[in-house]
Amino acid sequence: MPILRALFCTLLVGILGIPPSNAYANETTWQALQEGGLVILMRHALAPGIGDPAGFELSQCDTQRNLSAQGRAQAEAIGRSFRDRDVPIALVYSSRWCRALETAELMALGRVDSTPWLDSFFRQRSERDDRTQAAREHIAAWQGPGNLLLVTHQVNITALTGGGVSSGEMIVVRPTGDSFQVVGRLNDK
């Protein structure tokens, strides 16, 4: 079935000039971002593996799972996409984990401020509720101008939205009073 869908999408693009539905969704999300006032929840770029190795130290990048060469290129390409589309980014916050910080810095969309409320709780499940609540409060308080970019981890985004994300994938949300509404997803696929 996936082969038939891919063939159908290729035919639509090739014959009719119609991009597949996920391209439409991405384009709609990009357009919403150009207007500002949204929050982007981004999982760090590709850092192969799961969790962090034994001996992990937050202050020492060489003890952590870090971005691969592909992950660094991915972060740079995502940043270019934002600049090419004139998406206004007002603030950039990142987890203190090196893979998240490096992703945010390589995107080159502005000064990056690291914060513990975006840190992974993969190994510290007891931190889940406090970090998720702090993130919800920051999201709900965002009013722009421009957009707020939050570079964090899969577990954090899942706790906030109920769904998973792949490396470098983004969920764009609109603050609504004390909560938020999902506007769309962006990925490089």
Tab-separated table of C-alpha atoms in Angstrom:
chain	number	residue	atom	x	y	z
A	1	MET	CA	0.000	0.000	0.000
A	2	PRO	CA	2.801	2.534	0.758
A	3	ILE	CA	4.173	1.908	-2.737
A	4	LEU	CA	0.795	2.721	-4.307
A	5	ARG	CA	0.507	5.921	-2.273
A	6	ALA	CA	4.009	7.003	-3.278
A	7	LEU	CA	3.241	6.262	-6.917
A	8	PHE	CA	-0.039	8.208	-6.692
A	9	CYS	CA	1.703	11.217	-5.099
A	10	THR	CA	4.440	11.123	-7.729
A	11	LEU	CA	1.811	11.071	-10.483
A	12	LEU	CA	-0.070	14.001	-8.953
A	13	VAL	CA	3.063	16.081	-8.754
A	14	GLY	CA	4.375	15.035	-12.165
A	15	ILE	CA	1.175	15.239	-14.156
A	16	LEU	CA	-0.969	17.785	-12.376
A	17	GLY	CA	1.638	19.755	-10.491
A	18	ILE	CA	-0.174	18.971	-7.223
A	19	PRO	CA	2.095	18.289	-4.246
A	20	PRO	CA	1.153	15.461	-1.854
A	21	SER	CA	-1.026	16.244	1.181
A	22	ASN	CA	1.864	16.372	3.681
A	23	ALA	CA	3.468	19.074	1.524
A	24	TYR	CA	0.230	21.052	1.768
A	25	ALA	CA	0.220	20.604	5.538
A	26	ASN	CA	3.827	21.737	5.747
A	27	GLU	CA	3.117	24.760	3.523
A	28	THR	CA	0.104	25.777	5.622
A	29	THR	CA	2.214	25.528	8.767
A	30	TRP	CA	5.034	27.571	7.224
A	31	GLN	CA	2.518	30.272	6.253
A	32	ALA	CA	1.141	30.387	9.803
A	33	LEU	CA	4.689	30.796	11.143
A	34	GLN	CA	5.301	33.750	8.845
A	35	GLU	CA	2.494	35.582	10.683
A	36	GLY	CA	4.164	35.040	14.094
A	37	GLY	CA	2.717	34.494	17.553
A	38	LEU	CA	3.328	30.731	17.539
A	39	VAL	CA	5.530	28.347	19.514
A	40	ILE	CA	7.713	25.734	17.813
A	41	LEU	CA	8.434	22.575	19.806
A	42	MET	CA	11.444	21.004	18.135
A	43	ARG	CA	13.215	17.770	18.874
A	44	HIS	CA	16.979	18.150	18.526
A	45	ALA	CA	18.516	17.060	15.227
A	46	LEU	CA	19.812	13.546	14.588
A	47	ALA	CA	21.886	12.151	17.449
A	48	PRO	CA	22.001	8.374	16.932
A	49	GLY	CA	21.089	6.150	19.857
A	50	ILE	CA	18.708	6.357	22.799
A	51	GLY	CA	19.266	8.219	26.058
A	52	ASP	CA	22.793	8.988	27.175
A	53	PRO	CA	25.737	6.717	27.927
A	54	ALA	CA	26.740	5.658	31.426
A	55	GLY	CA	28.823	8.398	33.000
A	56	PHE	CA	26.700	11.187	31.491
A	57	GLU	CA	27.645	14.647	32.766
A	58	LEU	CA	25.531	17.641	31.770
A	59	SER	CA	28.561	19.948	31.731
A	60	GLN	CA	30.667	17.632	29.520
A	61	CYS	CA	29.515	17.124	25.940
A	62	ASP	CA	31.925	14.243	25.382
A	63	THR	CA	29.967	12.163	27.928
A	64	GLN	CA	26.646	12.663	26.098
A	65	ARG	CA	24.944	11.367	22.982
A	66	ASN	CA	25.699	14.103	20.462
A	67	LEU	CA	24.699	15.168	16.976
A	68	SER	CA	26.121	13.174	14.117
A	69	ALA	CA	27.496	14.878	10.992
A	70	GLN	CA	24.065	14.249	9.448
A	71	GLY	CA	22.417	15.851	12.496
A	72	ARG	CA	24.599	18.951	12.233
A	73	ALA	CA	23.759	19.268	8.529
A	74	GLN	CA	20.078	18.742	9.351
A	75	ALA	CA	20.099	21.566	11.931
A	76	GLU	CA	21.808	23.941	9.498
A	77	ALA	CA	19.312	23.067	6.735
A	78	ILE	CA	16.330	23.646	9.036
A	79	GLY	CA	17.720	27.044	9.983
A	80	ARG	CA	18.119	27.912	6.285
A	81	SER	CA	14.479	26.929	5.695
A	82	PHE	CA	13.363	29.394	8.376
A	83	ARG	CA	15.510	32.182	6.913
A	84	ASP	CA	14.511	31.426	3.301
A	85	ARG	CA	10.844	31.661	4.275
A	86	ASP	CA	11.311	34.832	6.361
A	87	VAL	CA	9.889	33.192	9.491
A	88	PRO	CA	10.358	35.616	12.388
A	89	ILE	CA	11.973	34.015	15.440
A	90	ALA	CA	11.889	36.284	18.488
A	91	LEU	CA	13.405	33.972	21.115
A	92	VAL	CA	15.213	30.639	21.108
A	93	TYR	CA	15.295	28.449	24.206
A	94	SER	CA	17.045	25.108	24.417
A	95	SER	CA	17.541	22.227	26.761
A	96	ARG	CA	20.966	22.281	28.407
A	97	TRP	CA	21.868	18.950	26.723
A	98	CYS	CA	24.640	19.460	24.164
A	99	ARG	CA	22.668	17.909	21.286
A	100	ALA	CA	19.797	20.362	21.804
A	101	LEU	CA	22.075	23.370	22.300
A	102	GLU	CA	24.124	22.519	19.225
A	103	THR	CA	20.943	22.096	17.167
A	104	ALA	CA	19.685	25.531	18.223
A	105	GLU	CA	23.059	27.175	17.642
A	106	LEU	CA	23.557	25.590	14.194
A	107	MET	CA	20.123	26.803	13.114
A	108	ALA	CA	21.520	30.344	13.565
A	109	LEU	CA	18.152	31.993	14.214
A	110	GLY	CA	19.217	34.142	17.151
A	111	ARG	CA	20.780	34.018	20.586
A	112	VAL	CA	20.146	30.695	22.313
A	113	ASP	CA	19.240	30.628	25.996
A	114	SER	CA	19.514	27.252	27.721
A	115	THR	CA	17.001	26.420	30.420
A	116	PRO	CA	16.370	23.457	32.739
A	117	TRP	CA	12.611	23.370	32.004
A	118	LEU	CA	13.431	21.970	28.540
A	119	ASP	CA	15.926	19.369	29.835
A	120	SER	CA	15.224	15.713	29.127
A	121	PHE	CA	13.642	13.652	31.888
A	122	PHE	CA	14.320	10.333	30.115
A	123	ARG	CA	16.352	9.110	33.114
A	124	GLN	CA	14.622	11.308	35.694
A	125	ARG	CA	10.928	10.454	35.281
A	126	SER	CA	10.238	12.194	38.599
A	127	GLU	CA	10.983	15.518	36.825
A	128	ARG	CA	8.326	14.967	34.148
A	129	ASP	CA	5.441	16.844	35.755
A	130	ASP	CA	7.452	19.885	36.875
A	131	ARG	CA	9.233	20.319	33.529
A	132	THR	CA	6.052	19.769	31.547
A	133	GLN	CA	4.149	22.295	33.673
A	134	ALA	CA	6.918	24.889	33.320
A	135	ALA	CA	6.956	24.389	29.528
A	136	ARG	CA	3.132	24.707	29.392
A	137	GLU	CA	3.327	27.985	31.306
A	138	HIS	CA	5.973	29.412	28.943
A	139	ILE	CA	3.970	28.328	25.895
A	140	ALA	CA	0.716	29.753	27.237
A	141	ALA	CA	2.379	33.079	28.054
A	142	TRP	CA	3.828	33.576	24.555
A	143	GLN	CA	2.270	36.464	22.643
A	144	GLY	CA	4.957	37.356	20.108
A	145	PRO	CA	5.778	39.326	18.082
A	146	GLY	CA	7.498	36.652	16.107
A	147	ASN	CA	7.655	33.016	17.122
A	148	LEU	CA	9.178	31.221	20.090
A	149	LEU	CA	11.486	28.279	19.258
A	150	LEU	CA	11.923	25.600	21.943
A	151	VAL	CA	14.567	22.957	21.167
A	152	THR	CA	14.117	19.972	23.448
A	153	HIS	CA	13.733	16.179	23.518
A	154	GLN	CA	11.236	13.567	22.364
A	155	VAL	CA	10.055	12.747	25.910
A	156	ASN	CA	9.324	16.413	26.620
A	157	ILE	CA	7.349	16.922	23.413
A	158	THR	CA	5.417	13.689	23.936
A	159	ALA	CA	4.491	14.793	27.467
A	160	LEU	CA	3.225	18.121	26.086
A	161	THR	CA	1.399	16.931	22.976
A	162	GLY	CA	0.712	13.237	23.480
A	163	GLY	CA	2.561	12.314	20.268
A	164	GLY	CA	6.081	11.400	19.317
A	165	VAL	CA	8.467	13.256	17.020
A	166	SER	CA	11.477	12.211	14.999
A	167	SER	CA	14.859	13.908	15.110
A	168	GLY	CA	14.594	17.482	13.837
A	169	GLU	CA	10.795	17.324	13.627
A	170	MET	CA	8.721	20.229	14.923
A	171	ILE	CA	5.211	20.614	16.283
A	172	VAL	CA	3.916	24.155	15.912
A	173	VAL	CA	1.356	25.316	18.473
A	174	ARG	CA	-0.752	28.405	19.083
A	175	PRO	CA	-1.079	29.551	22.720
A	176	THR	CA	-4.737	29.666	23.806
A	177	GLY	CA	-5.165	31.141	27.265
A	178	ASP	CA	-3.808	28.523	29.645
A	179	SER	CA	-3.149	25.868	26.993
A	180	PHE	CA	-2.325	25.567	23.280
A	181	GLN	CA	-3.680	24.249	19.989
A	182	VAL	CA	-1.590	22.273	17.490
A	183	VAL	CA	-1.252	24.196	14.222
A	184	GLY	CA	0.817	21.615	12.362
A	185	ARG	CA	4.016	19.618	12.065
A	186	LEU	CA	7.171	20.276	10.112
A	187	ASN	CA	9.737	17.709	9.115
A	188	ASP	CA	12.307	17.248	6.411
A	189	LYS	CA	10.466	14.357	4.772
